[in-house]
PDB file of C-alpha atoms in Angstrom:
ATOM      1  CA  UNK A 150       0.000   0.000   0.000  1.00 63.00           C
ATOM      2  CA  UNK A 151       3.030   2.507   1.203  1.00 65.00           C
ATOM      3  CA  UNK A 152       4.792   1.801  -2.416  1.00 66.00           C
ATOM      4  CA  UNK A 153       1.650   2.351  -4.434  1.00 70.00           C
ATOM      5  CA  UNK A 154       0.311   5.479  -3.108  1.00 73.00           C
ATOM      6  CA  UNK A 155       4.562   6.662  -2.639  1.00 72.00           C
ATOM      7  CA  UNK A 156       4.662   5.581  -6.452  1.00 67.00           C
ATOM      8  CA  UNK A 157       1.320   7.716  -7.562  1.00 73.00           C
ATOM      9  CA  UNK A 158       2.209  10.479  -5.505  1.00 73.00           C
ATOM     10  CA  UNK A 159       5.528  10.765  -4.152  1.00 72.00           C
ATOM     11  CA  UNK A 160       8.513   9.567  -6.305  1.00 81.00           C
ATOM     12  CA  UNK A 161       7.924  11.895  -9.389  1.00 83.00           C
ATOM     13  CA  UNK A 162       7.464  15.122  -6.941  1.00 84.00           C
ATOM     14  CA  UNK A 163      10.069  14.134  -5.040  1.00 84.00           C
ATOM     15  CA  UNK A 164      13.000  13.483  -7.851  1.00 87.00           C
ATOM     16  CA  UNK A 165      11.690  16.537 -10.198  1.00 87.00           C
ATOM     17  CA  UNK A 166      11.266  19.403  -7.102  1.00 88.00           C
ATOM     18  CA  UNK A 167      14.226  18.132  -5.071  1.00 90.00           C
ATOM     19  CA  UNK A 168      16.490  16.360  -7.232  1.00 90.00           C
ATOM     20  CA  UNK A 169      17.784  12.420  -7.869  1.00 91.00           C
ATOM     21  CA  UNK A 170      20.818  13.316  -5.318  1.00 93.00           C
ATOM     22  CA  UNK A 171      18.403  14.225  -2.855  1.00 93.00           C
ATOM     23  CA  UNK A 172      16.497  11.260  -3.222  1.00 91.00           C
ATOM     24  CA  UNK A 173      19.412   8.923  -3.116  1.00 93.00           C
ATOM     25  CA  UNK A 174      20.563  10.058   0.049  1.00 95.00           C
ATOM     26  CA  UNK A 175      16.978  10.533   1.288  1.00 92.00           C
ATOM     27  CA  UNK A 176      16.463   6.685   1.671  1.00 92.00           C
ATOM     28  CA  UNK A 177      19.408   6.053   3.703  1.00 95.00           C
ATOM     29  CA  UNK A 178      18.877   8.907   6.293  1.00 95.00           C
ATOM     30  CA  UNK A 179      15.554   7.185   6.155  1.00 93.00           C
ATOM     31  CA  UNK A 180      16.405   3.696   7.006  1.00 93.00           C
ATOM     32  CA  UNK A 181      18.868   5.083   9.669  1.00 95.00           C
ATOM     33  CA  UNK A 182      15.984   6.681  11.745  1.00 95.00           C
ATOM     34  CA  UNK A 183      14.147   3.348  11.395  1.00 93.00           C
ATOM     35  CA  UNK A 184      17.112   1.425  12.759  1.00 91.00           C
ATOM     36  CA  UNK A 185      17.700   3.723  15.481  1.00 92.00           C
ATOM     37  CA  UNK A 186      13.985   3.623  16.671  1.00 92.00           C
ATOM     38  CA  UNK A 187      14.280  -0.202  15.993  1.00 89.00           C
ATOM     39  CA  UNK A 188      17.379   0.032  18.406  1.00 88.00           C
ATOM     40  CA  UNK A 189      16.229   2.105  21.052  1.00 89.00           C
ATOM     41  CA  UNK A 190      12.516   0.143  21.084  1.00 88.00           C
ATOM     42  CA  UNK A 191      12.920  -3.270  20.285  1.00 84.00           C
ATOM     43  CA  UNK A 192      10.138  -5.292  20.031  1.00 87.00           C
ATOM     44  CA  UNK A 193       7.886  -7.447  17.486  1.00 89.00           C
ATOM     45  CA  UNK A 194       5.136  -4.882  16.252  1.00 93.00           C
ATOM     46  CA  UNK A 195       8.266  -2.341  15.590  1.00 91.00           C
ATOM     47  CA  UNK A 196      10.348  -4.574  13.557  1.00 88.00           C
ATOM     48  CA  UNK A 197       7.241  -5.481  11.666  1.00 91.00           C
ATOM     49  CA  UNK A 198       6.347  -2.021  11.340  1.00 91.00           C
ATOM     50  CA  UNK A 199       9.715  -0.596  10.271  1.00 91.00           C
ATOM     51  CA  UNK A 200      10.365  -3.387   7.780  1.00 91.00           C
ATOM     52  CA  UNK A 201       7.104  -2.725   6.271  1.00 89.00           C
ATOM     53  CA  UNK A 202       8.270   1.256   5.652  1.00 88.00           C
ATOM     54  CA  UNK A 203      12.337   0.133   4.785  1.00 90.00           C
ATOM     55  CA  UNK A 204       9.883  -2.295   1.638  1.00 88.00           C
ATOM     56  CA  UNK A 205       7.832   0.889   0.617  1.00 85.00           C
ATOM     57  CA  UNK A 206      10.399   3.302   0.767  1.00 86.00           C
ATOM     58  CA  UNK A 207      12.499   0.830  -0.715  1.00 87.00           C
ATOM     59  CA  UNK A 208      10.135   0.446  -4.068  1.00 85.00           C
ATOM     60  CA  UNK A 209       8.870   3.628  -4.226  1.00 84.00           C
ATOM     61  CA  UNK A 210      11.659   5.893  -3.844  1.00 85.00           C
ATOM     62  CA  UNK A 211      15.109   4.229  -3.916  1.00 88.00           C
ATOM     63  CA  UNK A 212      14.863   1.580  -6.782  1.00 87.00           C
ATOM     64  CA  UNK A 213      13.632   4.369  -9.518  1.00 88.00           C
ATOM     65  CA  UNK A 214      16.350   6.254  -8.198  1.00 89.00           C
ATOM     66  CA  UNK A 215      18.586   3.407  -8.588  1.00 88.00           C
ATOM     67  CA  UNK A 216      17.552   2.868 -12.255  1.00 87.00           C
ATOM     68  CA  UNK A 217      17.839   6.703 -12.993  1.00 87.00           C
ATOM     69  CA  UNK A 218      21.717   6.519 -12.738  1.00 87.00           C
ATOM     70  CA  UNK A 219      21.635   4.171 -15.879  1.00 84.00           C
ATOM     71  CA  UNK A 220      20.230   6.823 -18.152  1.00 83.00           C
ATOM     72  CA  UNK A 221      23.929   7.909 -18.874  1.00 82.00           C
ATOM     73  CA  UNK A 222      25.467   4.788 -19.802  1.00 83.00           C
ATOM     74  CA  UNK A 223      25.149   2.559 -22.889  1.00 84.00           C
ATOM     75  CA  UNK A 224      23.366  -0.619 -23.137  1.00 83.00           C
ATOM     76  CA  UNK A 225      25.750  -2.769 -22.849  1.00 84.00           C
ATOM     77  CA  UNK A 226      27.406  -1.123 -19.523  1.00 81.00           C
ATOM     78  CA  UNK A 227      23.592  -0.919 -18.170  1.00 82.00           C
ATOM     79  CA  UNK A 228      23.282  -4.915 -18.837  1.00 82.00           C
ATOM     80  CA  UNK A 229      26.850  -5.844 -17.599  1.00 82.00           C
ATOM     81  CA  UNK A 230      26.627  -3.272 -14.316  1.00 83.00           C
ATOM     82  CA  UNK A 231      23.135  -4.183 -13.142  1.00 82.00           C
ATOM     83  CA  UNK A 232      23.850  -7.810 -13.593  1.00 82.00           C
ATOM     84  CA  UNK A 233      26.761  -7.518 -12.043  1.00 83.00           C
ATOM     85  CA  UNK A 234      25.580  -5.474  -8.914  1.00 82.00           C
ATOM     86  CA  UNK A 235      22.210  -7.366  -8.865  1.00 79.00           C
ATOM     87  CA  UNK A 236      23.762 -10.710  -8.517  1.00 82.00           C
ATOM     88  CA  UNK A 237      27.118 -10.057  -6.920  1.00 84.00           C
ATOM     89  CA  UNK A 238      26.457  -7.336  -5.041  1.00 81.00           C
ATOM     90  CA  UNK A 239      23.120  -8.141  -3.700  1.00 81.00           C
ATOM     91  CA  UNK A 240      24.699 -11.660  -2.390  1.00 86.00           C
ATOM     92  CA  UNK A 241      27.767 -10.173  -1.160  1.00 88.00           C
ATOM     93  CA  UNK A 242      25.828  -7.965   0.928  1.00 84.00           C
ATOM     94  CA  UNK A 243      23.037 -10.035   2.407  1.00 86.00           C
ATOM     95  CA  UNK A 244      26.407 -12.531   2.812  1.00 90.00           C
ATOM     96  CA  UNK A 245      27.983 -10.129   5.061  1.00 87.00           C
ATOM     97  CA  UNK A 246      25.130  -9.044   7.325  1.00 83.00           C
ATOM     98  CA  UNK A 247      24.707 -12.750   7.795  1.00 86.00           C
ATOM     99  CA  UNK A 248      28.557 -13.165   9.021  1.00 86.00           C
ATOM    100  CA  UNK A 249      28.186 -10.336  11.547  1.00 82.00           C
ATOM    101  CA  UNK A 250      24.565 -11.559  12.995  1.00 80.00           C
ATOM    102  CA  UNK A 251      26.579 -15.071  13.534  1.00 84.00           C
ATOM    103  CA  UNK A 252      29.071 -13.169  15.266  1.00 83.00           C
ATOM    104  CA  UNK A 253      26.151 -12.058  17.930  1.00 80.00           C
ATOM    105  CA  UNK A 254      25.400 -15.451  18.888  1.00 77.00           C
ATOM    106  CA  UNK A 255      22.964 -13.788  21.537  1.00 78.00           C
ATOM    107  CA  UNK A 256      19.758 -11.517  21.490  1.00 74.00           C
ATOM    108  CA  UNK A 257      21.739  -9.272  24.164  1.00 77.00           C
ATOM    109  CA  UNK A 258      24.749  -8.621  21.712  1.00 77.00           C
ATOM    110  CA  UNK A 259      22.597  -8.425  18.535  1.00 75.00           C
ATOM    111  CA  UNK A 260      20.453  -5.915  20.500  1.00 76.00           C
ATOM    112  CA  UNK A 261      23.056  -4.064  21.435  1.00 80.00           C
ATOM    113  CA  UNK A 262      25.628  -3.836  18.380  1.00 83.00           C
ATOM    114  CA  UNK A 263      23.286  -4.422  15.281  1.00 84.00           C
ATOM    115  CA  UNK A 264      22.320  -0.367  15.750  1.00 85.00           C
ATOM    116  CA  UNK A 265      25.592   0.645  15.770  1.00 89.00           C
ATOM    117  CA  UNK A 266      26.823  -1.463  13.177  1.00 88.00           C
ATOM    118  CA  UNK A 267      24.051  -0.801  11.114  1.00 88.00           C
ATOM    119  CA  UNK A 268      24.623   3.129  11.171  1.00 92.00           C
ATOM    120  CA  UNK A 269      28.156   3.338  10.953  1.00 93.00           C
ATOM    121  CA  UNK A 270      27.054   0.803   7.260  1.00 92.00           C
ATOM    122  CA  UNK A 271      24.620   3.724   6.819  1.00 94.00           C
ATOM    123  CA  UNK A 272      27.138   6.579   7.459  1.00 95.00           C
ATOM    124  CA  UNK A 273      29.232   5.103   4.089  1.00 95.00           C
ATOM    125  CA  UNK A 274      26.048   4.532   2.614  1.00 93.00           C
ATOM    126  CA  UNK A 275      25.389   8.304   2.528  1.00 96.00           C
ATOM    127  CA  UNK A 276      28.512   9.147   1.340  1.00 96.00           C
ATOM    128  CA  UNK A 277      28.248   6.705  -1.614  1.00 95.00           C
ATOM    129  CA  UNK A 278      25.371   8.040  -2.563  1.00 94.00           C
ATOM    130  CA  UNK A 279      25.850  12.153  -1.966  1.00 95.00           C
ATOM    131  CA  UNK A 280      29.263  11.056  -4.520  1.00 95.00           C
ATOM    132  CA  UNK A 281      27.440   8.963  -7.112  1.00 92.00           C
ATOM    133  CA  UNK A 282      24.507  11.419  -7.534  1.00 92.00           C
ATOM    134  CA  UNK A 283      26.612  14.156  -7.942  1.00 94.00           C
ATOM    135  CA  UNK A 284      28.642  12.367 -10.396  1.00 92.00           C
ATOM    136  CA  UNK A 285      25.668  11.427 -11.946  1.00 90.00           C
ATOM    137  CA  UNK A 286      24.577  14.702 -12.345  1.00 91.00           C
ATOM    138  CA  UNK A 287      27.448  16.035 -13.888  1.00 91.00           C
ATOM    139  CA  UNK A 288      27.477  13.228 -16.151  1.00 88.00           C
ATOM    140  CA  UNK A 289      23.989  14.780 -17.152  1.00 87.00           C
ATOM    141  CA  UNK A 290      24.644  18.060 -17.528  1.00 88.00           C
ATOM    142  CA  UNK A 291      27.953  17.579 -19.630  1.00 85.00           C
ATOM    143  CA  UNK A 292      25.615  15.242 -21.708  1.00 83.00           C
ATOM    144  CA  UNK A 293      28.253  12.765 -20.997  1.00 80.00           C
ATOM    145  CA  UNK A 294      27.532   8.681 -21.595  1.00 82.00           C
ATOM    146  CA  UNK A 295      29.443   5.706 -20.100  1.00 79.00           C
ATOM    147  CA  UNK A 296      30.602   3.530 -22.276  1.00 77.00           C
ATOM    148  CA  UNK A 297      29.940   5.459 -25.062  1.00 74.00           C
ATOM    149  CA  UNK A 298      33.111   5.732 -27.940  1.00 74.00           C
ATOM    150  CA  UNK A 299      34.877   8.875 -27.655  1.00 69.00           C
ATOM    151  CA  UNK A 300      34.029  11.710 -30.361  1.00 66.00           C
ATOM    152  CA  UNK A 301      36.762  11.893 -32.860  1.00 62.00           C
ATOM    153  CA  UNK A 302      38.216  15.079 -33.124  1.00 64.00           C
ATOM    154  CA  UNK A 303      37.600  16.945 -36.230  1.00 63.00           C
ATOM    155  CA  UNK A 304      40.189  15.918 -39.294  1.00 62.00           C
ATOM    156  CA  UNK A 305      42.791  18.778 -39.986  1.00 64.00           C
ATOM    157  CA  UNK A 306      42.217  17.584 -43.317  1.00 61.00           C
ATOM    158  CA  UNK A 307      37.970  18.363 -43.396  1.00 58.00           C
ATOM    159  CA  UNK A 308      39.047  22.124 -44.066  1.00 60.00           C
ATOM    160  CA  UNK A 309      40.782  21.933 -46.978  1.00 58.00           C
ATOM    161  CA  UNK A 310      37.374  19.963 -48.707  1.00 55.00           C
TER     162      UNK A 310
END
C-alpha cells in the first residue's frame, strides 16, 4: 500500500522538485531513523512495522532512483553493471550481514551492536550516494555517456574539402 500510493504520488514530486541526489541520500537517512527507533525500542510490532516502511520506501523511492543513474550509460554497460551489482552485489551484501549476525550469537549482543553497526554501514552509505549522484549529475549536464566511444576530433584535413 506505502509503495503504491509513494509511487502515484511521491517519487515523481520528489525526484523533479528536489532532485535524484536528494532522493538517493533521502532513503538512507531514512532507514537510519528506522534502525535507530528499531534500536532504542525493540520489540515485534516495531520490527514489523519498520520493515514494512524500509519495503515501501524501498520500491517507491530508492529503486527508480537506482535505475535513474543508468540513463547515462550505454546498453551494454547498463546490462553488464546491473547484472553484475544485482547478482554479486546483492549476495555479497546479504552474505555479510549474515557473518556479523553469527558473530552475535545472543539476542543481548545483537540488541546491542546491530544499531551501531548498522549506522556506521549507513554513514558510508550516505557518502556513496551524496558522490554517485553528484557524479551522476554532472554526467547529465555535460551530456556525458558511459561507455559510449569517444568523439573523434575533427580531421585537420575536413578544411581543406
Amino acid at each position: 500500500g506505502l509503495a503504491l500510493v509513494f509511487a502515484f504520488v511521491g517519487t515523481g514530486f520528489f525526484i523533479n522538485n528536489f532532485g535524484l541526489v536528494f532522493c538517493l541520500v533521502c532513503f538512507p537517512i531514512s532507514l537510519a531513523f528506522v534502525v535507530f527507533y528499531v534500536w532504542t525500542n525493540p520489540s515485534i510490532y516495531v520490527l514489523f512495522y519498520s520493515m514494512v516502511i524500509i519495503k515501501g520506501l524501498s520500491y517507491a523511492l530508492n529503486n527508480p532512483c537506482k535505475e535513474i543513474l543508468y540513463i547515462p550509460t550505454t546498453k551494454d554497460v547498463k546490462f553488464k553493471a546491473k547484472s553484475w551489482i544485482d547478482m554479486f552485489g546483492g549476495r555479497a551484501a546479504k552474505s555479510a550481514g549474515s557473518m556479523i549476525n553469527a558473530q552475535l550469537k545472543t539476542a543481548a549482543a545483537l540488541g546491542a551492536y546491530t544499531g551501531p553497526i548498522n549506522l556506521t554501514i549507513i554513514g558510508v552509505w550516505i557518502s556513496v550516494a551524496l558522490y554517485t549522484g553528484r557524479t551522476n549529475q554532472k554526467m547529465v549536464q555535460e551530456e556525458t555517456v558511459l561507455g559510449a566511444e569517444p568523439k573523434a576530433p575533427p580531421s585537420p584535413l575536413s578544411n581543406l574539402v
